[in-house]
PDB file of C-alpha atoms in Angstrom:
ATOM      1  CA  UNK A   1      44.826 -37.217   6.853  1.00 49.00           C
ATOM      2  CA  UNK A   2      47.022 -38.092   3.885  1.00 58.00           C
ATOM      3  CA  UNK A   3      50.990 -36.745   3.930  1.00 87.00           C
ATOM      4  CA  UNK A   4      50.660 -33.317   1.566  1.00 92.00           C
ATOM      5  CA  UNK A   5      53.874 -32.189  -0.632  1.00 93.00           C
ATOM      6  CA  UNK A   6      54.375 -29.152  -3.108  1.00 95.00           C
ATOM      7  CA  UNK A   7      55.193 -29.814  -6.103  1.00 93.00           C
ATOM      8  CA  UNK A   8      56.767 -26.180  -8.457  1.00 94.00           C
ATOM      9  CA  UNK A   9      54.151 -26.145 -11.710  1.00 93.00           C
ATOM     10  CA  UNK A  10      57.327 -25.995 -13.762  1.00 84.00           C
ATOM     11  CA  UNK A  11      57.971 -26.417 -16.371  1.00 81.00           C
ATOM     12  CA  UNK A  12      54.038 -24.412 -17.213  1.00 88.00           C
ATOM     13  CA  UNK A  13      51.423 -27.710 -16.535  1.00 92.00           C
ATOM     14  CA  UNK A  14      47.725 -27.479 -16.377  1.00 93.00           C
ATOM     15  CA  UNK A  15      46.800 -31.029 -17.591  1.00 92.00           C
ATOM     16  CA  UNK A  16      46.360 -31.975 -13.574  1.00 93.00           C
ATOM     17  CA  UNK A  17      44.448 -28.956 -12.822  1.00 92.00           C
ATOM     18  CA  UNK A  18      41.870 -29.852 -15.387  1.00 91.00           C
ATOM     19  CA  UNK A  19      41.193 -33.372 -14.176  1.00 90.00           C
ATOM     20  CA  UNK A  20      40.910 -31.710 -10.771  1.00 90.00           C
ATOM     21  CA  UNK A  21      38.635 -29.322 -11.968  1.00 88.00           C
ATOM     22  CA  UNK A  22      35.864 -31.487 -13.965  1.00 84.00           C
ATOM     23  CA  UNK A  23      32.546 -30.589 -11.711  1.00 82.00           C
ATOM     24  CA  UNK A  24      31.434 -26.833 -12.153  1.00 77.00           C
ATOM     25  CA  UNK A  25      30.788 -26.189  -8.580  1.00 78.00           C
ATOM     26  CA  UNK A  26      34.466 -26.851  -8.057  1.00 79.00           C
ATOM     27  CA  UNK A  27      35.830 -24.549 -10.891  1.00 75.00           C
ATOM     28  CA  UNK A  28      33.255 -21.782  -9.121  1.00 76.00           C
ATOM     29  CA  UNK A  29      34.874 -22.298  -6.010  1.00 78.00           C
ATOM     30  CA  UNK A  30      38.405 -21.572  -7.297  1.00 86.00           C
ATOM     31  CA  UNK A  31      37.819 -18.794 -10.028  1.00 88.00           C
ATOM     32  CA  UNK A  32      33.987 -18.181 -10.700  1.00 85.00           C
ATOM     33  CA  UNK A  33      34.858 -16.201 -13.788  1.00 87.00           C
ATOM     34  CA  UNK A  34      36.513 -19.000 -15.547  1.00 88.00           C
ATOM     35  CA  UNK A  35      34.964 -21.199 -18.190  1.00 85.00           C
ATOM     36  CA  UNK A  36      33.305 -24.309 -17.854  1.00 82.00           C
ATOM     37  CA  UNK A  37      34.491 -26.781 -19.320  1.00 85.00           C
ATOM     38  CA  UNK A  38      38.596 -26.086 -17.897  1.00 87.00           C
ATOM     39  CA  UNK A  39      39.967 -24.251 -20.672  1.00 89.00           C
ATOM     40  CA  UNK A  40      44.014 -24.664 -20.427  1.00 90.00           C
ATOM     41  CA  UNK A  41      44.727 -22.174 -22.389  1.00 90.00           C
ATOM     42  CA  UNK A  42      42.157 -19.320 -21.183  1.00 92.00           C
ATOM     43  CA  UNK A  43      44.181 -20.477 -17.611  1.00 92.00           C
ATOM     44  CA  UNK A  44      47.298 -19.830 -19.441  1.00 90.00           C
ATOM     45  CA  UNK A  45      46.488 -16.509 -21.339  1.00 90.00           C
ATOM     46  CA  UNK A  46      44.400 -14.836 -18.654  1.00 91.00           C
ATOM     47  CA  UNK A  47      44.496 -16.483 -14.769  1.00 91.00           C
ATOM     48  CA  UNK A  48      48.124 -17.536 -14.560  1.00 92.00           C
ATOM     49  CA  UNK A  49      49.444 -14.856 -17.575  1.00 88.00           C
ATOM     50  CA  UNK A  50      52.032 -12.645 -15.232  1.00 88.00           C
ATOM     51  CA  UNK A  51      55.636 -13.173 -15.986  1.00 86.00           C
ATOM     52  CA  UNK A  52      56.241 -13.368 -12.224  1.00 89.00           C
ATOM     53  CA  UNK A  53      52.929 -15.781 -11.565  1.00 90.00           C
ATOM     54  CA  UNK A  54      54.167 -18.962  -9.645  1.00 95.00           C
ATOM     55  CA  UNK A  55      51.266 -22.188  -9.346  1.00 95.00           C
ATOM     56  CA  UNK A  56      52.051 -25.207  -7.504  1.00 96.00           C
ATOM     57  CA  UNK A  57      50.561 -28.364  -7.364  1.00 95.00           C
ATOM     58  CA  UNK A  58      49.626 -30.129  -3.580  1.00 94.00           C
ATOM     59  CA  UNK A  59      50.382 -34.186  -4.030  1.00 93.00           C
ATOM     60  CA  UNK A  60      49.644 -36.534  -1.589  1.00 89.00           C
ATOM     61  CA  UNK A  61      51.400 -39.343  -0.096  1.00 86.00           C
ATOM     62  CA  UNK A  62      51.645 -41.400  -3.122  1.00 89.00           C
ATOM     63  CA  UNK A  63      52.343 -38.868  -5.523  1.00 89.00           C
ATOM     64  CA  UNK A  64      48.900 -38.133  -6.719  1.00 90.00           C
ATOM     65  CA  UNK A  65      48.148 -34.586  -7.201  1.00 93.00           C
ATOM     66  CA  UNK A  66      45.139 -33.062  -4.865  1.00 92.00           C
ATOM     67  CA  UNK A  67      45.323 -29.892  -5.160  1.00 91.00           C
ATOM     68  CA  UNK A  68      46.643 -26.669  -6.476  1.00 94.00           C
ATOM     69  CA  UNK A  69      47.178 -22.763  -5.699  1.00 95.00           C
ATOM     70  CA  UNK A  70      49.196 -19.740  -6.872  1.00 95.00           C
ATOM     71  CA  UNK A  71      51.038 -16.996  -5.454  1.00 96.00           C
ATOM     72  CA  UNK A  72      50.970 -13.565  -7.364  1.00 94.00           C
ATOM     73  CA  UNK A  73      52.923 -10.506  -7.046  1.00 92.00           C
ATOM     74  CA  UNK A  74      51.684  -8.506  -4.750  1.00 88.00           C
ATOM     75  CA  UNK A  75      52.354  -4.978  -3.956  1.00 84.00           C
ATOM     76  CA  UNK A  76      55.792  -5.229  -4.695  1.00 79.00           C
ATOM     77  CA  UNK A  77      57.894  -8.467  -5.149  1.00 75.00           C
ATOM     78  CA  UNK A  78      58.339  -9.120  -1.920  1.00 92.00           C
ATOM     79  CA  UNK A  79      54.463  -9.494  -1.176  1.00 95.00           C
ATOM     80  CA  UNK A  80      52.791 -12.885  -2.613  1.00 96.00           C
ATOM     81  CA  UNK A  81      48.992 -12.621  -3.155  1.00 96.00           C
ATOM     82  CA  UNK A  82      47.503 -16.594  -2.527  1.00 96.00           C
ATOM     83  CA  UNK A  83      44.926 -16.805  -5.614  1.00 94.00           C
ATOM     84  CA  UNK A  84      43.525 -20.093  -7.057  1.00 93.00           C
ATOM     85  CA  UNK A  85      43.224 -22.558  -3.507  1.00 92.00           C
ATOM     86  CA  UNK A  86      41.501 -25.635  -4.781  1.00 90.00           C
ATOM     87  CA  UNK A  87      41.997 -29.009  -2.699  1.00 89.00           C
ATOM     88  CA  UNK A  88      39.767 -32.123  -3.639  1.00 88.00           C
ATOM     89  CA  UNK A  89      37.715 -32.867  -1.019  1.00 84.00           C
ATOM     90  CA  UNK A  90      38.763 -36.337  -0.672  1.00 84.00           C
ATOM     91  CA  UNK A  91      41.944 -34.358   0.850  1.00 83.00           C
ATOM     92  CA  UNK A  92      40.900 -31.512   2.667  1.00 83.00           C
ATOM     93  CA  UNK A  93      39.981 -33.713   6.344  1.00 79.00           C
ATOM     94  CA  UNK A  94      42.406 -31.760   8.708  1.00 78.00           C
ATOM     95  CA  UNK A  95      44.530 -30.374   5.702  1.00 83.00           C
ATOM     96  CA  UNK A  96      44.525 -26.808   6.429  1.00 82.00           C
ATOM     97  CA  UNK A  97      47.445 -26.171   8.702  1.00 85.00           C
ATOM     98  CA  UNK A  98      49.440 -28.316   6.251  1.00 90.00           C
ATOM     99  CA  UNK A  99      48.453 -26.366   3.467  1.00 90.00           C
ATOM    100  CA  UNK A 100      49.198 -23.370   5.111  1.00 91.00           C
ATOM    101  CA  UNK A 101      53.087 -24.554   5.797  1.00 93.00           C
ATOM    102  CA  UNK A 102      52.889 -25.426   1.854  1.00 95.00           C
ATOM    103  CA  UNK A 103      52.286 -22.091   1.031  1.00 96.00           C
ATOM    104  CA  UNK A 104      54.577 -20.117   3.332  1.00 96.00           C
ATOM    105  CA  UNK A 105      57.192 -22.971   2.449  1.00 96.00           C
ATOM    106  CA  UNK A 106      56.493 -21.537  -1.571  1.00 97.00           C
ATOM    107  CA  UNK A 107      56.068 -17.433  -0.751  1.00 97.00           C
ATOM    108  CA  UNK A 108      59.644 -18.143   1.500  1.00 96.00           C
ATOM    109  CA  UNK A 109      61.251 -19.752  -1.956  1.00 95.00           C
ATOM    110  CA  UNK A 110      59.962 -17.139  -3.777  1.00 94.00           C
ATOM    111  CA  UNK A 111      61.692 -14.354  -1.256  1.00 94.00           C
ATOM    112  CA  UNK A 112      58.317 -13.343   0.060  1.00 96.00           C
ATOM    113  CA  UNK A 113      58.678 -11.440   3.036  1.00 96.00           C
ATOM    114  CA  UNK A 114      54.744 -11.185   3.150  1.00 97.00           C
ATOM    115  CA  UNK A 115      51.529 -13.201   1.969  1.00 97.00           C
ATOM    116  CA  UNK A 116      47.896 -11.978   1.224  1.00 97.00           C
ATOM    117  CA  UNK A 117      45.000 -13.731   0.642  1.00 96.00           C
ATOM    118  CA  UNK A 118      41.283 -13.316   0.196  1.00 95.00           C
ATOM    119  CA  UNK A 119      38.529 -15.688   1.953  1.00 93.00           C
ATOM    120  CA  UNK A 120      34.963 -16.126   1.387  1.00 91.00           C
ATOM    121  CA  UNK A 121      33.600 -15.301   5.058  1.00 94.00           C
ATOM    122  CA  UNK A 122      30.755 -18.314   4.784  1.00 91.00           C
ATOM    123  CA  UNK A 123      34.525 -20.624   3.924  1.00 88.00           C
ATOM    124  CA  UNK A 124      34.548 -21.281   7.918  1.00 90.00           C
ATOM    125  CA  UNK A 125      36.989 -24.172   7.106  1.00 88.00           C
ATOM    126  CA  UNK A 126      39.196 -22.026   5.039  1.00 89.00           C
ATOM    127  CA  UNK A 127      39.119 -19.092   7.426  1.00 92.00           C
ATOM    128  CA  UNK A 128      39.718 -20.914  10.571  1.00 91.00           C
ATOM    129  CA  UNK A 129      42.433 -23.098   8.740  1.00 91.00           C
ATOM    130  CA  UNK A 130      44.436 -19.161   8.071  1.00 94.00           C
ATOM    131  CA  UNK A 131      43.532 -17.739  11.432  1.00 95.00           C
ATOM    132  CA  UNK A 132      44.864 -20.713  13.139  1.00 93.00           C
ATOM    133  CA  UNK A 133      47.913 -19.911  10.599  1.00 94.00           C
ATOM    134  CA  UNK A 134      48.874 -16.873  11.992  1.00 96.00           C
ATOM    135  CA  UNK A 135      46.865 -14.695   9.216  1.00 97.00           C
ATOM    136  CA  UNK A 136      45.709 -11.465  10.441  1.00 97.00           C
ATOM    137  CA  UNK A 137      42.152 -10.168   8.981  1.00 97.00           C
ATOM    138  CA  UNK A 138      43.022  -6.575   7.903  1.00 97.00           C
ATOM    139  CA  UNK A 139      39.165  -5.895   5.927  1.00 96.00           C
ATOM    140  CA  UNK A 140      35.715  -7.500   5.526  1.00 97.00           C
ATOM    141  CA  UNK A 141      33.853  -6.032   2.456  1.00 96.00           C
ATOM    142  CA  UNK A 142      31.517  -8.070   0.048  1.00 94.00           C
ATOM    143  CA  UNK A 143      31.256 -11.344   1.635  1.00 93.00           C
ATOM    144  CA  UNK A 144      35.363 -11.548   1.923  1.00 94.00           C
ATOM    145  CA  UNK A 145      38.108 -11.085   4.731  1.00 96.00           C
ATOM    146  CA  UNK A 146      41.072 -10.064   3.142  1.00 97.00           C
ATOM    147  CA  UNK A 147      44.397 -11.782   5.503  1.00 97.00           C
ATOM    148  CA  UNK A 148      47.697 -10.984   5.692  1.00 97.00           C
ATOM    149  CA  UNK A 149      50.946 -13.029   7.084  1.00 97.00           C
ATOM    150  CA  UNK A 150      54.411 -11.498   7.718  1.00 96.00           C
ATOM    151  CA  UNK A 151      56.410 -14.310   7.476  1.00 95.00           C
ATOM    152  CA  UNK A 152      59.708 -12.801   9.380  1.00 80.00           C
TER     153      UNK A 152
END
């Protein structure tokens, strides 16, 4: 498995999220109701829109940028909701736990005292990858476990 950093999407960035996101099944798998083709702007105006919205990027050892996820506001500032996951598969080999310390590492920076998430229950990867985190499955409903992390 390749070293993974985070990289802040600041200043605002999307250029590497749309080379990331040129095959359809991909943009499905990280927001099914966005357009296909990647529409920057739509991502702008409507996905990443909230003043308080943070998106990072995930590069890899030499720089290159892999991947890509945001944390939301939550139910109160001090609760980050984990939205947009995407990792290119070339990547993802053994990545989860490191993702997972990526993303606590950004809700900490972003005084999170708590992360939520949502996982596709047929995502065994995904789900294992949080579980093993420390994410505790509070619901099932509609094909999705929604997870939650204290991060005290």
């Amino acid at each position: 498995m390749t070293a993974l950093d985070l990289r802040p999407n600041a200043p605002f960035d999307l250029a590497p999220l749309s080379v990331m996101l040129t095959d359809p099944d991909d943009r499905t798998l990280i927001n099914p109701n966005a357009k296909h083709p990647f529409d920057p702007l739509e991502w702008q105006e409507k996905w990443l829109a909230e003043p308080d919205d943070a998106s990072f990027y995930i590069s890899d050892g030499a720089g290159r940028d892999v991947g890509f996820f945001a944390l939301r506001v939550g139910v109160g500032p001090e609760v980050r909701h984990l939205t947009y996951v995407y990792l290119e598969p070339e990547a993802r080999g053994g990545a989860g736990a490191r993702m997972a310390e990526l993303v606590e590492q950004a809700a900490r920076g972003l005084g999170a005292l708590t992360v939520t998430l949502k996982c596709e229950l047929d995502n065994l990867p995904a789900l294992n990858a949080y579980r093993a985190a420390g994410y505790e499955e509070l619901s099932q409903r509609g094909g999705m476990a929604t997870m939650r992390l204290d991060l005290d």
